[in-house]
Amino acid sequence: MKIICVGRNYASHITELSNEKPENPVLFMKPPSSLIPRNQPFVIPEFSNDIHYEVELLVKICKNGKYIDHQFTQNYYTEIGLGIDFTARDVQTDLKKAGLPWEKAKAFDRSACVGNIWLPVKDFDIDDISFSLIKNNQIVQQDTSAKMLWKVDELICYISRYFTLNKGDIIFTGTPMGVGKVQENDHLKGYIDDHDIFEINVK
């Protein structure tokens, strides 16, 4: 199983971090060791003083595929979920300045929260799914997949050009604006529409 993440897929978030809009989806990966075990907290690592939450709509791949044509992409996923791409923003900023890869900032141990609940995609319009993140009882991120620069089916088509998608792979489809720093004892809850998908404590 691999976790494929999409960066800069919401114009609002690109503006928020003063990044340039890419011509193609920005891709990076998180290893299996980045997954936070079920019902475990997120532990702030000692190498960063600026860990950010980034809530994202997730797609779980249901069968193997390579060079998937756009007209067939919906055959490759049946469930959607929600998660957090925890990011060491201070580390990422230094890496970006040096023109280096982001792995130390994005792929460190237990940097990926994946909700325990997956919902049938047939119950939604994949191109207009609302999701949100609540931090300490306040909404900090809220948006819809309609705002994605590259929609889910476009992403699957594009990603499969470079990487074989295998059953069980998870795609993080990008985060909207509203990202921010987490601190010890924060409580985070994620929703798709009014479905409670995950909650996690910060230690």
PDB file of C-alpha atoms in Angstrom:
ATOM      1  CA  MET A   1       0.000   0.000   0.000  1.00  0.00           C
ATOM      2  CA  LYS A   2       1.237   3.474  -0.827  1.00  0.00           C
ATOM      3  CA  ILE A   3      -0.039   6.958  -0.095  1.00  0.00           C
ATOM      4  CA  ILE A   4       0.085   9.368  -3.032  1.00  0.00           C
ATOM      5  CA  CYS A   5      -0.451  13.020  -2.161  1.00  0.00           C
ATOM      6  CA  VAL A   6      -1.383  15.963  -4.357  1.00  0.00           C
ATOM      7  CA  GLY A   7      -0.037  19.401  -3.556  1.00  0.00           C
ATOM      8  CA  ARG A   8      -1.375  22.793  -4.642  1.00  0.00           C
ATOM      9  CA  ASN A   9      -4.763  21.537  -5.821  1.00  0.00           C
ATOM     10  CA  TYR A  10      -6.804  24.452  -4.408  1.00  0.00           C
ATOM     11  CA  ALA A  11      -6.227  27.997  -5.648  1.00  0.00           C
ATOM     12  CA  SER A  12      -7.095  29.391  -2.205  1.00  0.00           C
ATOM     13  CA  HIS A  13      -4.330  27.365  -0.552  1.00  0.00           C
ATOM     14  CA  ILE A  14      -1.810  28.322  -3.249  1.00  0.00           C
ATOM     15  CA  THR A  15      -2.530  31.974  -2.497  1.00  0.00           C
ATOM     16  CA  GLU A  16      -2.471  31.339   1.252  1.00  0.00           C
ATOM     17  CA  LEU A  17       1.123  30.081   1.114  1.00  0.00           C
ATOM     18  CA  SER A  18       2.230  32.458  -1.666  1.00  0.00           C
ATOM     19  CA  ASN A  19       3.064  29.574  -4.001  1.00  0.00           C
ATOM     20  CA  GLU A  20       2.929  29.532  -7.779  1.00  0.00           C
ATOM     21  CA  LYS A  21       0.097  27.716  -9.545  1.00  0.00           C
ATOM     22  CA  PRO A  22       1.572  24.584 -11.157  1.00  0.00           C
ATOM     23  CA  GLU A  23       0.950  23.541 -14.748  1.00  0.00           C
ATOM     24  CA  ASN A  24       0.384  19.935 -13.638  1.00  0.00           C
ATOM     25  CA  PRO A  25      -0.533  18.253 -10.343  1.00  0.00           C
ATOM     26  CA  VAL A  26       2.276  18.280  -7.784  1.00  0.00           C
ATOM     27  CA  LEU A  27       2.805  14.728  -6.506  1.00  0.00           C
ATOM     28  CA  PHE A  28       4.653  13.321  -3.525  1.00  0.00           C
ATOM     29  CA  MET A  29       4.367  10.170  -1.422  1.00  0.00           C
ATOM     30  CA  LYS A  30       4.129   9.137   2.171  1.00  0.00           C
ATOM     31  CA  PRO A  31       5.419   5.677   3.180  1.00  0.00           C
ATOM     32  CA  PRO A  32       3.382   3.154   5.201  1.00  0.00           C
ATOM     33  CA  SER A  33       5.313   4.254   8.305  1.00  0.00           C
ATOM     34  CA  SER A  34       3.640   7.665   8.011  1.00  0.00           C
ATOM     35  CA  LEU A  35       0.247   6.196   8.976  1.00  0.00           C
ATOM     36  CA  ILE A  36      -0.950   6.973  12.483  1.00  0.00           C
ATOM     37  CA  PRO A  37      -2.196   3.724  14.071  1.00  0.00           C
ATOM     38  CA  ARG A  38      -5.915   3.573  14.739  1.00  0.00           C
ATOM     39  CA  ASN A  39      -7.046   5.429  17.866  1.00  0.00           C
ATOM     40  CA  GLN A  40      -3.538   6.793  18.497  1.00  0.00           C
ATOM     41  CA  PRO A  41      -2.720  10.516  18.870  1.00  0.00           C
ATOM     42  CA  PHE A  42      -0.553  12.621  16.606  1.00  0.00           C
ATOM     43  CA  VAL A  43       2.717  13.279  18.415  1.00  0.00           C
ATOM     44  CA  ILE A  44       4.542  16.491  17.524  1.00  0.00           C
ATOM     45  CA  PRO A  45       8.056  15.490  16.415  1.00  0.00           C
ATOM     46  CA  GLU A  46      11.066  17.017  18.124  1.00  0.00           C
ATOM     47  CA  PHE A  47      12.594  18.329  14.874  1.00  0.00           C
ATOM     48  CA  SER A  48       9.870  20.898  14.111  1.00  0.00           C
ATOM     49  CA  ASN A  49       8.384  23.930  15.834  1.00  0.00           C
ATOM     50  CA  ASP A  50       5.691  24.507  13.215  1.00  0.00           C
ATOM     51  CA  ILE A  51       3.575  21.440  12.413  1.00  0.00           C
ATOM     52  CA  HIS A  52       0.509  22.270  10.329  1.00  0.00           C
ATOM     53  CA  TYR A  53      -2.718  20.354   9.784  1.00  0.00           C
ATOM     54  CA  GLU A  54      -3.956  19.974   6.183  1.00  0.00           C
ATOM     55  CA  VAL A  55      -7.329  18.241   5.855  1.00  0.00           C
ATOM     56  CA  GLU A  56      -7.875  16.381   2.579  1.00  0.00           C
ATOM     57  CA  LEU A  57     -10.473  14.304   0.803  1.00  0.00           C
ATOM     58  CA  LEU A  58      -9.177  10.744   0.292  1.00  0.00           C
ATOM     59  CA  VAL A  59      -9.824   8.183  -2.424  1.00  0.00           C
ATOM     60  CA  LYS A  60      -9.091   4.488  -1.903  1.00  0.00           C
ATOM     61  CA  ILE A  61      -8.092   2.535  -5.016  1.00  0.00           C
ATOM     62  CA  CYS A  62     -10.041  -0.722  -5.423  1.00  0.00           C
ATOM     63  CA  LYS A  63      -8.123  -2.462  -8.211  1.00  0.00           C
ATOM     64  CA  ASN A  64      -4.774  -2.342  -9.971  1.00  0.00           C
ATOM     65  CA  GLY A  65      -4.336  -0.001 -12.903  1.00  0.00           C
ATOM     66  CA  LYS A  66      -1.765   1.699 -15.109  1.00  0.00           C
ATOM     67  CA  TYR A  67      -2.286   4.373 -17.795  1.00  0.00           C
ATOM     68  CA  ILE A  68      -5.939   4.561 -16.805  1.00  0.00           C
ATOM     69  CA  ASP A  69      -8.053   6.308 -19.423  1.00  0.00           C
ATOM     70  CA  HIS A  70     -10.253   9.118 -18.100  1.00  0.00           C
ATOM     71  CA  GLN A  71     -13.456   7.356 -19.158  1.00  0.00           C
ATOM     72  CA  PHE A  72     -12.605   4.371 -16.943  1.00  0.00           C
ATOM     73  CA  THR A  73     -11.240   6.085 -13.825  1.00  0.00           C
ATOM     74  CA  GLN A  74     -14.443   5.640 -11.814  1.00  0.00           C
ATOM     75  CA  ASN A  75     -13.980   1.875 -12.053  1.00  0.00           C
ATOM     76  CA  TYR A  76     -10.899   2.187  -9.844  1.00  0.00           C
ATOM     77  CA  TYR A  77     -12.448   3.556  -6.652  1.00  0.00           C
ATOM     78  CA  THR A  78     -15.650   2.906  -4.720  1.00  0.00           C
ATOM     79  CA  GLU A  79     -14.946   4.659  -1.405  1.00  0.00           C
ATOM     80  CA  ILE A  80     -13.983   8.117  -0.203  1.00  0.00           C
ATOM     81  CA  GLY A  81     -12.541   9.150   3.128  1.00  0.00           C
ATOM     82  CA  LEU A  82     -10.904  12.042   4.916  1.00  0.00           C
ATOM     83  CA  GLY A  83      -7.501  12.554   6.470  1.00  0.00           C
ATOM     84  CA  ILE A  84      -4.817  14.987   7.545  1.00  0.00           C
ATOM     85  CA  ASP A  85      -1.469  15.516   5.885  1.00  0.00           C
ATOM     86  CA  PHE A  86       0.584  16.736   8.852  1.00  0.00           C
ATOM     87  CA  THR A  87       3.358  18.979   7.561  1.00  0.00           C
ATOM     88  CA  ALA A  88       6.498  20.316   9.210  1.00  0.00           C
ATOM     89  CA  ARG A  89       6.114  23.760   7.668  1.00  0.00           C
ATOM     90  CA  ASP A  90       9.410  25.139   8.959  1.00  0.00           C
ATOM     91  CA  VAL A  91      11.284  22.161   7.542  1.00  0.00           C
ATOM     92  CA  GLN A  92       9.380  22.375   4.259  1.00  0.00           C
ATOM     93  CA  THR A  93      10.176  26.081   3.903  1.00  0.00           C
ATOM     94  CA  ASP A  94      13.898  25.409   4.273  1.00  0.00           C
ATOM     95  CA  LEU A  95      13.754  22.528   1.791  1.00  0.00           C
ATOM     96  CA  LYS A  96      11.857  24.621  -0.764  1.00  0.00           C
ATOM     97  CA  LYS A  97      14.375  27.445  -0.482  1.00  0.00           C
ATOM     98  CA  ALA A  98      17.181  24.972  -1.188  1.00  0.00           C
ATOM     99  CA  GLY A  99      15.285  23.339  -4.070  1.00  0.00           C
ATOM    100  CA  LEU A 100      15.241  20.002  -2.242  1.00  0.00           C
ATOM    101  CA  PRO A 101      12.531  17.303  -1.978  1.00  0.00           C
ATOM    102  CA  TRP A 102       9.857  17.610   0.715  1.00  0.00           C
ATOM    103  CA  GLU A 103      10.036  14.133   2.272  1.00  0.00           C
ATOM    104  CA  LYS A 104      11.476  15.220   5.628  1.00  0.00           C
ATOM    105  CA  ALA A 105       8.597  17.693   5.980  1.00  0.00           C
ATOM    106  CA  LYS A 106       5.797  15.505   4.641  1.00  0.00           C
ATOM    107  CA  ALA A 107       6.692  11.822   4.980  1.00  0.00           C
ATOM    108  CA  PHE A 108       8.007  11.537   8.521  1.00  0.00           C
ATOM    109  CA  ASP A 109       6.740   8.820  10.853  1.00  0.00           C
ATOM    110  CA  ARG A 110       3.045   9.126  11.766  1.00  0.00           C
ATOM    111  CA  SER A 111       2.461  12.189   9.591  1.00  0.00           C
ATOM    112  CA  ALA A 112      -0.696  10.820   7.941  1.00  0.00           C
ATOM    113  CA  CYS A 113      -4.057  10.642   9.684  1.00  0.00           C
ATOM    114  CA  VAL A 114      -6.497   8.452   7.739  1.00  0.00           C
ATOM    115  CA  GLY A 115     -10.045   8.303   9.033  1.00  0.00           C
ATOM    116  CA  ASN A 116     -11.417   4.935  10.113  1.00  0.00           C
ATOM    117  CA  ILE A 117     -14.659   5.466   8.168  1.00  0.00           C
ATOM    118  CA  TRP A 118     -14.936   5.131   4.386  1.00  0.00           C
ATOM    119  CA  LEU A 119     -18.121   6.124   2.572  1.00  0.00           C
ATOM    120  CA  PRO A 120     -19.536   4.733  -0.701  1.00  0.00           C
ATOM    121  CA  VAL A 121     -18.701   7.124  -3.519  1.00  0.00           C
ATOM    122  CA  LYS A 122     -22.020   6.260  -5.182  1.00  0.00           C
ATOM    123  CA  ASP A 123     -23.762   8.320  -2.490  1.00  0.00           C
ATOM    124  CA  PHE A 124     -21.983  11.520  -3.582  1.00  0.00           C
ATOM    125  CA  ASP A 125     -21.198  13.685  -6.558  1.00  0.00           C
ATOM    126  CA  ILE A 126     -17.436  13.170  -6.584  1.00  0.00           C
ATOM    127  CA  ASP A 127     -16.926  16.633  -8.091  1.00  0.00           C
ATOM    128  CA  ASP A 128     -18.845  18.424  -5.344  1.00  0.00           C
ATOM    129  CA  ILE A 129     -18.176  16.850  -1.945  1.00  0.00           C
ATOM    130  CA  SER A 130     -18.133  19.134   1.088  1.00  0.00           C
ATOM    131  CA  PHE A 131     -15.661  18.461   3.879  1.00  0.00           C
ATOM    132  CA  SER A 132     -14.374  20.273   6.950  1.00  0.00           C
ATOM    133  CA  LEU A 133     -11.936  20.201   9.835  1.00  0.00           C
ATOM    134  CA  ILE A 134     -12.823  21.355  13.344  1.00  0.00           C
ATOM    135  CA  LYS A 135     -10.029  22.270  15.741  1.00  0.00           C
ATOM    136  CA  ASN A 136     -10.967  22.659  19.399  1.00  0.00           C
ATOM    137  CA  ASN A 137     -14.654  23.110  18.459  1.00  0.00           C
ATOM    138  CA  GLN A 138     -13.983  25.757  15.793  1.00  0.00           C
ATOM    139  CA  ILE A 139     -14.129  25.223  12.029  1.00  0.00           C
ATOM    140  CA  VAL A 140     -10.685  25.927  10.596  1.00  0.00           C
ATOM    141  CA  GLN A 141     -11.003  24.386   7.133  1.00  0.00           C
ATOM    142  CA  GLN A 142     -14.153  23.974   5.045  1.00  0.00           C
ATOM    143  CA  ASP A 143     -14.467  23.526   1.302  1.00  0.00           C
ATOM    144  CA  THR A 144     -15.682  21.294  -1.511  1.00  0.00           C
ATOM    145  CA  SER A 145     -14.071  19.109  -4.143  1.00  0.00           C
ATOM    146  CA  ALA A 146     -15.713  21.406  -6.707  1.00  0.00           C
ATOM    147  CA  LYS A 147     -12.873  23.861  -5.991  1.00  0.00           C
ATOM    148  CA  MET A 148     -10.138  21.396  -6.938  1.00  0.00           C
ATOM    149  CA  LEU A 149      -7.923  22.527  -9.814  1.00  0.00           C
ATOM    150  CA  TRP A 150      -7.726  18.874 -10.877  1.00  0.00           C
ATOM    151  CA  LYS A 151     -10.732  16.734 -10.029  1.00  0.00           C
ATOM    152  CA  VAL A 152     -10.474  13.171  -8.691  1.00  0.00           C
ATOM    153  CA  ASP A 153     -10.844  11.448 -12.066  1.00  0.00           C
ATOM    154  CA  GLU A 154      -8.245  13.733 -13.625  1.00  0.00           C
ATOM    155  CA  LEU A 155      -5.859  12.934 -10.785  1.00  0.00           C
ATOM    156  CA  ILE A 156      -6.251   9.182 -11.176  1.00  0.00           C
ATOM    157  CA  CYS A 157      -5.636   9.444 -14.902  1.00  0.00           C
ATOM    158  CA  TYR A 158      -2.544  11.620 -14.356  1.00  0.00           C
ATOM    159  CA  ILE A 159      -1.068   9.666 -11.431  1.00  0.00           C
ATOM    160  CA  SER A 160      -1.402   6.327 -13.226  1.00  0.00           C
ATOM    161  CA  ARG A 161       0.842   7.602 -16.020  1.00  0.00           C
ATOM    162  CA  TYR A 162       3.745   7.593 -13.573  1.00  0.00           C
ATOM    163  CA  PHE A 163       2.844   5.058 -10.884  1.00  0.00           C
ATOM    164  CA  THR A 164       0.933   1.808 -11.081  1.00  0.00           C
ATOM    165  CA  LEU A 165      -2.072   2.145  -8.787  1.00  0.00           C
ATOM    166  CA  ASN A 166      -2.633  -0.915  -6.635  1.00  0.00           C
ATOM    167  CA  LYS A 167      -5.656  -2.060  -4.695  1.00  0.00           C
ATOM    168  CA  GLY A 168      -5.576  -0.392  -1.271  1.00  0.00           C
ATOM    169  CA  ASP A 169      -3.544   2.641  -2.325  1.00  0.00           C
ATOM    170  CA  ILE A 170      -4.792   5.947  -0.933  1.00  0.00           C
ATOM    171  CA  ILE A 171      -4.768   9.272  -2.748  1.00  0.00           C
ATOM    172  CA  PHE A 172      -4.711  12.498  -0.708  1.00  0.00           C
ATOM    173  CA  THR A 173      -6.333  14.928  -3.150  1.00  0.00           C
ATOM    174  CA  GLY A 174      -5.070  18.247  -1.761  1.00  0.00           C
ATOM    175  CA  THR A 175      -5.983  20.732   0.950  1.00  0.00           C
ATOM    176  CA  PRO A 176      -7.932  24.009   0.772  1.00  0.00           C
ATOM    177  CA  MET A 177      -7.084  27.218   2.599  1.00  0.00           C
ATOM    178  CA  GLY A 178      -7.150  27.428   6.372  1.00  0.00           C
ATOM    179  CA  VAL A 179      -4.100  25.326   7.244  1.00  0.00           C
ATOM    180  CA  GLY A 180      -2.520  26.180  10.556  1.00  0.00           C
ATOM    181  CA  LYS A 181      -0.290  25.154  13.417  1.00  0.00           C
ATOM    182  CA  VAL A 182      -1.143  22.406  15.884  1.00  0.00           C
ATOM    183  CA  GLN A 183      -0.164  22.498  19.524  1.00  0.00           C
ATOM    184  CA  GLU A 184      -0.125  19.981  22.329  1.00  0.00           C
ATOM    185  CA  ASN A 185      -3.631  19.053  23.564  1.00  0.00           C
ATOM    186  CA  ASP A 186      -5.376  20.225  20.374  1.00  0.00           C
ATOM    187  CA  HIS A 187      -8.393  18.134  19.343  1.00  0.00           C
ATOM    188  CA  LEU A 188      -9.164  17.695  15.643  1.00  0.00           C
ATOM    189  CA  LYS A 189     -12.345  16.322  14.049  1.00  0.00           C
ATOM    190  CA  GLY A 190     -12.983  15.766  10.345  1.00  0.00           C
ATOM    191  CA  TYR A 191     -16.297  15.642   8.505  1.00  0.00           C
ATOM    192  CA  ILE A 192     -17.550  14.783   5.028  1.00  0.00           C
ATOM    193  CA  ASP A 193     -20.857  16.657   4.818  1.00  0.00           C
ATOM    194  CA  ASP A 194     -22.323  15.805   8.231  1.00  0.00           C
ATOM    195  CA  HIS A 195     -20.566  12.422   8.495  1.00  0.00           C
ATOM    196  CA  ASP A 196     -18.098  12.239  11.383  1.00  0.00           C
ATOM    197  CA  ILE A 197     -15.028  10.607   9.781  1.00  0.00           C
ATOM    198  CA  PHE A 198     -12.219  10.974  12.308  1.00  0.00           C
ATOM    199  CA  GLU A 199     -11.089  12.630  15.496  1.00  0.00           C
ATOM    200  CA  ILE A 200      -7.536  12.791  16.783  1.00  0.00           C
ATOM    201  CA  ASN A 201      -5.691  14.348  19.690  1.00  0.00           C
ATOM    202  CA  VAL A 202      -2.347  16.116  19.486  1.00  0.00           C
ATOM    203  CA  LYS A 203       0.349  15.238  22.015  1.00  0.00           C
TER     204      LYS A 203
END
